[in-house]
PDB file of C-alpha atoms and ligand atoms in Angstrom:
ATOM      1  CA  MET A  19    -133.566 187.164 -40.232  1.00 82.00           C
ATOM      2  CA  ALA A  20    -135.598 190.956 -41.020  1.00 95.00           C
ATOM      3  CA  LEU A  21    -139.315 192.107 -41.277  1.00 96.00           C
ATOM      4  CA  GLU A  22    -139.852 192.691 -44.888  1.00 97.00           C
ATOM      5  CA  ARG A  23    -142.775 193.576 -47.241  1.00 98.00           C
ATOM      6  CA  THR A  24    -142.868 191.458 -51.201  1.00 98.00           C
ATOM      7  CA  LEU A  25    -145.807 191.331 -53.529  1.00 98.00           C
ATOM      8  CA  CYS A  26    -148.366 189.105 -53.475  1.00 98.00           C
ATOM      9  CA  ILE A  27    -150.568 189.246 -57.676  1.00 98.00           C
ATOM     10  CA  ILE A  28    -153.702 186.700 -57.445  1.00 99.00           C
ATOM     11  CA  LYS A  29    -153.858 186.409 -61.065  1.00 98.00           C
ATOM     12  CA  PRO A  30    -157.447 185.945 -63.115  1.00 98.00           C
ATOM     13  CA  ASP A  31    -157.175 182.993 -63.044  1.00 98.00           C
ATOM     14  CA  ALA A  32    -157.031 182.328 -59.607  1.00 98.00           C
ATOM     15  CA  VAL A  33    -159.585 185.311 -58.932  1.00 98.00           C
ATOM     16  CA  GLU A  34    -162.235 183.826 -61.447  1.00 98.00           C
ATOM     17  CA  LYS A  35    -161.618 180.178 -59.772  1.00 98.00           C
ATOM     18  CA  ASN A  36    -163.660 182.378 -56.706  1.00 98.00           C
ATOM     19  CA  THR A  37    -160.467 181.437 -54.887  1.00 98.00           C
ATOM     20  CA  ALA A  38    -158.420 185.204 -53.892  1.00 98.00           C
ATOM     21  CA  GLY A  39    -160.077 184.522 -50.065  1.00 98.00           C
ATOM     22  CA  ALA A  40    -158.461 181.132 -50.218  1.00 98.00           C
ATOM     23  CA  VAL A  41    -155.342 182.210 -50.998  1.00 98.00           C
ATOM     24  CA  LEU A  42    -155.481 185.597 -49.043  1.00 98.00           C
ATOM     25  CA  ALA A  43    -156.932 182.236 -46.059  1.00 98.00           C
ATOM     26  CA  HIS A  44    -153.414 180.064 -46.662  1.00 98.00           C
ATOM     27  CA  LEU A  45    -151.256 183.040 -46.154  1.00 98.00           C
ATOM     28  CA  GLU A  46    -152.615 184.332 -43.393  1.00 98.00           C
ATOM     29  CA  GLU A  47    -152.890 181.125 -42.181  1.00 98.00           C
ATOM     30  CA  ALA A  48    -148.910 180.864 -43.321  1.00 98.00           C
ATOM     31  CA  GLY A  49    -147.383 183.921 -40.521  1.00 98.00           C
ATOM     32  CA  PHE A  50    -148.018 186.700 -43.766  1.00 98.00           C
ATOM     33  CA  LYS A  51    -149.234 189.964 -43.388  1.00 97.00           C
ATOM     34  CA  ILE A  52    -152.204 191.962 -45.516  1.00 98.00           C
ATOM     35  CA  VAL A  53    -150.740 195.249 -45.162  1.00 97.00           C
ATOM     36  CA  ALA A  54    -152.318 196.493 -48.525  1.00 98.00           C
ATOM     37  CA  LEU A  55    -154.310 195.179 -50.342  1.00 98.00           C
ATOM     38  CA  ARG A  56    -155.826 195.628 -54.074  1.00 98.00           C
ATOM     39  CA  ARG A  57    -158.614 194.215 -56.781  1.00 98.00           C
ATOM     40  CA  THR A  58    -158.313 196.124 -59.922  1.00 98.00           C
ATOM     41  CA  HIS A  59    -158.053 194.393 -63.814  1.00 98.00           C
ATOM     42  CA  LEU A  60    -155.311 196.034 -65.781  1.00 98.00           C
ATOM     43  CA  PRO A  61    -155.333 198.215 -68.419  1.00 98.00           C
ATOM     44  CA  LYS A  62    -152.520 196.380 -70.869  1.00 98.00           C
ATOM     45  CA  ASN A  63    -150.045 198.993 -70.452  1.00 98.00           C
ATOM     46  CA  VAL A  64    -150.055 198.138 -67.000  1.00 98.00           C
ATOM     47  CA  ALA A  65    -148.847 194.499 -67.343  1.00 98.00           C
ATOM     48  CA  GLU A  66    -146.372 195.312 -69.862  1.00 98.00           C
ATOM     49  CA  GLY A  67    -145.033 197.522 -67.648  1.00 98.00           C
ATOM     50  CA  PHE A  68    -144.729 195.349 -65.005  1.00 98.00           C
ATOM     51  CA  TYR A  69    -143.600 192.544 -66.551  1.00 98.00           C
ATOM     52  CA  ALA A  70    -141.571 194.474 -69.034  1.00 97.00           C
ATOM     53  CA  ILE A  71    -137.742 192.655 -68.032  1.00 95.00           C
ATOM     54  CA  HIS A  72    -139.421 189.577 -69.919  1.00 97.00           C
ATOM     55  CA  LYS A  73    -140.500 191.529 -73.278  1.00 97.00           C
ATOM     56  CA  ALA A  74    -137.758 189.404 -74.667  1.00 98.00           C
ATOM     57  CA  ARG A  75    -139.177 185.954 -73.964  1.00 97.00           C
ATOM     58  CA  PRO A  76    -141.301 184.084 -75.964  1.00 98.00           C
ATOM     59  CA  PHE A  77    -143.982 184.115 -74.152  1.00 97.00           C
ATOM     60  CA  PHE A  78    -144.735 187.795 -73.163  1.00 98.00           C
ATOM     61  CA  GLY A  79    -147.285 188.535 -75.385  1.00 98.00           C
ATOM     62  CA  GLU A  80    -149.609 185.736 -73.929  1.00 98.00           C
ATOM     63  CA  LEU A  81    -148.647 187.048 -70.346  1.00 98.00           C
ATOM     64  CA  VAL A  82    -149.586 189.830 -70.869  1.00 98.00           C
ATOM     65  CA  THR A  83    -152.870 189.356 -72.521  1.00 98.00           C
ATOM     66  CA  PHE A  84    -153.626 186.093 -69.674  1.00 98.00           C
ATOM     67  CA  MET A  85    -152.688 189.842 -66.865  1.00 98.00           C
ATOM     68  CA  THR A  86    -155.693 191.426 -68.958  1.00 98.00           C
ATOM     69  CA  ARG A  87    -158.356 188.570 -69.735  1.00 98.00           C
ATOM     70  CA  SER A  88    -159.868 189.381 -65.613  1.00 98.00           C
ATOM     71  CA  PRO A  89    -159.204 191.711 -62.812  1.00 98.00           C
ATOM     72  CA  VAL A  90    -156.559 190.000 -60.818  1.00 99.00           C
ATOM     73  CA  VAL A  91    -156.390 191.085 -56.107  1.00 98.00           C
ATOM     74  CA  VAL A  92    -152.116 192.607 -55.537  1.00 98.00           C
ATOM     75  CA  ALA A  93    -150.923 192.667 -52.084  1.00 98.00           C
ATOM     76  CA  VAL A  94    -148.091 194.214 -49.409  1.00 98.00           C
ATOM     77  CA  LEU A  95    -147.100 190.654 -47.786  1.00 98.00           C
ATOM     78  CA  GLU A  96    -145.008 191.079 -43.977  1.00 98.00           C
ATOM     79  CA  LYS A  97    -143.024 188.913 -42.286  1.00 97.00           C
ATOM     80  CA  GLU A  98    -139.734 188.449 -41.419  1.00 97.00           C
ATOM     81  CA  ASP A  99    -138.026 186.893 -44.734  1.00 98.00           C
ATOM     82  CA  ALA A 100    -141.114 187.071 -46.639  1.00 98.00           C
ATOM     83  CA  VAL A 101    -139.533 187.926 -49.892  1.00 98.00           C
ATOM     84  CA  ALA A 102    -137.802 184.113 -49.741  1.00 98.00           C
ATOM     85  CA  ALA A 103    -140.625 183.126 -47.533  1.00 98.00           C
ATOM     86  CA  TYR A 104    -143.950 184.016 -49.985  1.00 98.00           C
ATOM     87  CA  ARG A 105    -141.605 182.432 -52.663  1.00 98.00           C
ATOM     88  CA  ALA A 106    -141.785 178.562 -50.838  1.00 98.00           C
ATOM     89  CA  THR A 107    -145.407 180.260 -49.994  1.00 98.00           C
ATOM     90  CA  MET A 108    -146.273 179.868 -53.781  1.00 98.00           C
ATOM     91  CA  GLY A 109    -143.480 176.572 -55.297  1.00 98.00           C
ATOM     92  CA  ALA A 110    -142.094 176.786 -58.088  1.00 98.00           C
ATOM     93  CA  THR A 111    -143.867 178.353 -61.776  1.00 98.00           C
ATOM     94  CA  ASP A 112    -144.857 175.563 -63.421  1.00 98.00           C
ATOM     95  CA  PRO A 113    -147.612 174.206 -60.665  1.00 98.00           C
ATOM     96  CA  ALA A 114    -146.804 170.060 -61.691  1.00 98.00           C
ATOM     97  CA  LYS A 115    -143.124 171.167 -59.987  1.00 98.00           C
ATOM     98  CA  ALA A 116    -144.489 172.377 -57.268  1.00 98.00           C
ATOM     99  CA  GLU A 117    -144.081 170.961 -54.146  1.00 98.00           C
ATOM    100  CA  ALA A 118    -147.678 169.788 -52.708  1.00 98.00           C
ATOM    101  CA  GLY A 119    -149.213 171.836 -50.168  1.00 97.00           C
ATOM    102  CA  THR A 120    -148.264 174.833 -52.033  1.00 98.00           C
ATOM    103  CA  LEU A 121    -149.498 177.968 -53.553  1.00 98.00           C
ATOM    104  CA  ARG A 122    -149.150 177.189 -57.347  1.00 98.00           C
ATOM    105  CA  LYS A 123    -149.826 173.371 -56.488  1.00 98.00           C
ATOM    106  CA  LYS A 124    -152.949 173.797 -54.942  1.00 98.00           C
ATOM    107  CA  PHE A 125    -154.524 176.816 -57.423  1.00 98.00           C
ATOM    108  CA  GLY A 126    -152.224 176.941 -60.860  1.00 98.00           C
ATOM    109  CA  ALA A 127    -153.218 175.208 -63.647  1.00 97.00           C
ATOM    110  CA  ASN A 128    -149.620 175.320 -65.523  1.00 97.00           C
ATOM    111  CA  VAL A 129    -146.206 177.079 -66.641  1.00 97.00           C
ATOM    112  CA  GLY A 130    -148.974 180.401 -68.314  1.00 96.00           C
ATOM    113  CA  GLU A 131    -151.448 180.323 -65.783  1.00 98.00           C
ATOM    114  CA  ASN A 132    -150.122 179.354 -61.675  1.00 98.00           C
ATOM    115  CA  ALA A 133    -152.172 181.295 -59.559  1.00 98.00           C
ATOM    116  CA  VAL A 134    -149.773 183.832 -58.185  1.00 98.00           C
ATOM    117  CA  HIS A 135    -146.851 186.025 -58.267  1.00 98.00           C
ATOM    118  CA  GLY A 136    -144.660 187.697 -56.053  1.00 98.00           C
ATOM    119  CA  SER A 137    -141.278 189.199 -55.986  1.00 98.00           C
ATOM    120  CA  ASP A 138    -138.013 187.538 -56.569  1.00 97.00           C
ATOM    121  CA  SER A 139    -134.931 189.533 -54.283  1.00 97.00           C
ATOM    122  CA  LEU A 140    -136.335 192.653 -51.643  1.00 97.00           C
ATOM    123  CA  ASP A 141    -135.190 195.144 -54.464  1.00 97.00           C
ATOM    124  CA  ASN A 142    -137.546 194.619 -57.308  1.00 97.00           C
ATOM    125  CA  ALA A 143    -139.848 194.096 -53.842  1.00 98.00           C
ATOM    126  CA  LYS A 144    -139.215 197.635 -53.330  1.00 97.00           C
ATOM    127  CA  GLY A 145    -140.478 198.300 -57.175  1.00 97.00           C
ATOM    128  CA  GLU A 146    -143.340 196.226 -57.539  1.00 98.00           C
ATOM    129  CA  ILE A 147    -145.071 197.524 -54.179  1.00 98.00           C
ATOM    130  CA  ALA A 148    -144.416 201.352 -55.685  1.00 97.00           C
ATOM    131  CA  TYR A 149    -146.219 200.220 -58.908  1.00 98.00           C
ATOM    132  CA  PHE A 150    -149.280 199.243 -57.534  1.00 98.00           C
ATOM    133  CA  PHE A 151    -149.237 201.003 -54.504  1.00 98.00           C
ATOM    134  CA  PRO A 152    -148.657 204.826 -53.312  1.00 96.00           C
ATOM    135  CA  ALA A 153    -148.002 204.643 -50.017  1.00 92.00           C
ATOM    136  CA  ASN A 154    -150.279 206.177 -47.709  1.00 93.00           C
ATOM    137  CA  GLU A 155    -152.398 202.994 -48.572  1.00 94.00           C
ATOM    138  CA  VAL A 156    -149.565 200.431 -47.149  1.00 94.00           C
ATOM    139  CA  ALA A 157    -150.312 200.275 -43.370  1.00 89.00           C
ATOM    140  CA  PRO A 158    -146.781 201.433 -41.540  1.00 89.00           C
ATOM    141  CA  THR A 159    -144.830 199.290 -39.611  1.00 78.00           C
ATOM    142  CA  ALA A 160    -147.191 197.570 -36.105  1.00 60.00           C
ATOM    143  CA  GLY A 161    -144.002 199.079 -32.897  1.00 46.00           C
TER     144      GLY A 161
HETATM  145  P1  CMP B  27    -145.154 184.988 -63.247  1.00 52.74           P
HETATM  146  O1  CMP B  27    -144.170 185.082 -60.620  1.00 52.74           O
HETATM  147  O2  CMP B  27    -145.714 186.277 -62.425  1.00 52.74           O
HETATM  148  O3  CMP B  27    -143.374 185.784 -63.934  1.00 52.74           O
HETATM  149  C1  CMP B  27    -143.239 185.470 -64.958  1.00 52.74           C
HETATM  150  C2  CMP B  27    -144.349 184.506 -65.058  1.00 52.74           C
HETATM  151  O4  CMP B  27    -144.670 185.034 -66.739  1.00 52.74           O
HETATM  152  C3  CMP B  27    -144.334 183.903 -64.594  1.00 52.74           C
HETATM  153  O5  CMP B  27    -144.950 184.070 -63.016  1.00 52.74           O
HETATM  154  C4  CMP B  27    -144.799 182.755 -65.097  1.00 52.74           C
HETATM  155  O6  CMP B  27    -146.830 182.913 -64.971  1.00 52.74           O
HETATM  156  C5  CMP B  27    -144.692 182.954 -66.767  1.00 52.74           C
HETATM  157  N1  CMP B  27    -144.077 182.426 -67.511  1.00 52.74           N
HETATM  158  C6  CMP B  27    -143.141 181.834 -67.475  1.00 52.74           C
HETATM  159  N2  CMP B  27    -142.712 181.046 -68.333  1.00 52.74           N
HETATM  160  C7  CMP B  27    -143.766 180.631 -69.293  1.00 52.74           C
HETATM  161  C8  CMP B  27    -144.633 179.353 -70.858  1.00 52.74           C
HETATM  162  N3  CMP B  27    -142.752 179.288 -70.832  1.00 52.74           N
HETATM  163  N4  CMP B  27    -144.822 180.671 -71.071  1.00 52.74           N
HETATM  164  C9  CMP B  27    -145.824 181.121 -70.442  1.00 52.74           C
HETATM  165  N5  CMP B  27    -145.836 181.817 -69.647  1.00 52.74           N
HETATM  166  C10 CMP B  27    -144.761 181.175 -69.086  1.00 52.74           C
END
């Protein structure tokens, strides 16, 4: 196991419901350190760029409309094996299929409005963190 960092986005549905703090508390209780944090309203071009890999998918337009409709909270999470650990903590993409106690089961509504995003690999985590946070906004690793 290695100490890793991953990107978390608390999506508009969760922020609108005033559950961003509950999501962050859940993550801290699960052992993640929040090493960078910002609330921001994504411009269309930023959401399109972030999800560029999904550009050809039929739900791309809906995804961008959703992600830009109101503010999100973006965070960098640090933990041993953070990428896999955070994916397990989020649960399946579709909240209906997510395990009990996961973030998407607790806070998500459906496959589009599923409360949180997480990086799917360490390589993508590095790119996604850099997409949102300049290096000087991310706390250095303790010790
Ligand atoms: P996320 O982890 O943010 O990465 C891509 C997102 O696309 C995913 O979460 C879902 O919210 C969204 N998505 C995936 N499949 C669908 C779908 N069939 N309809 C709408 N949105 C989807």
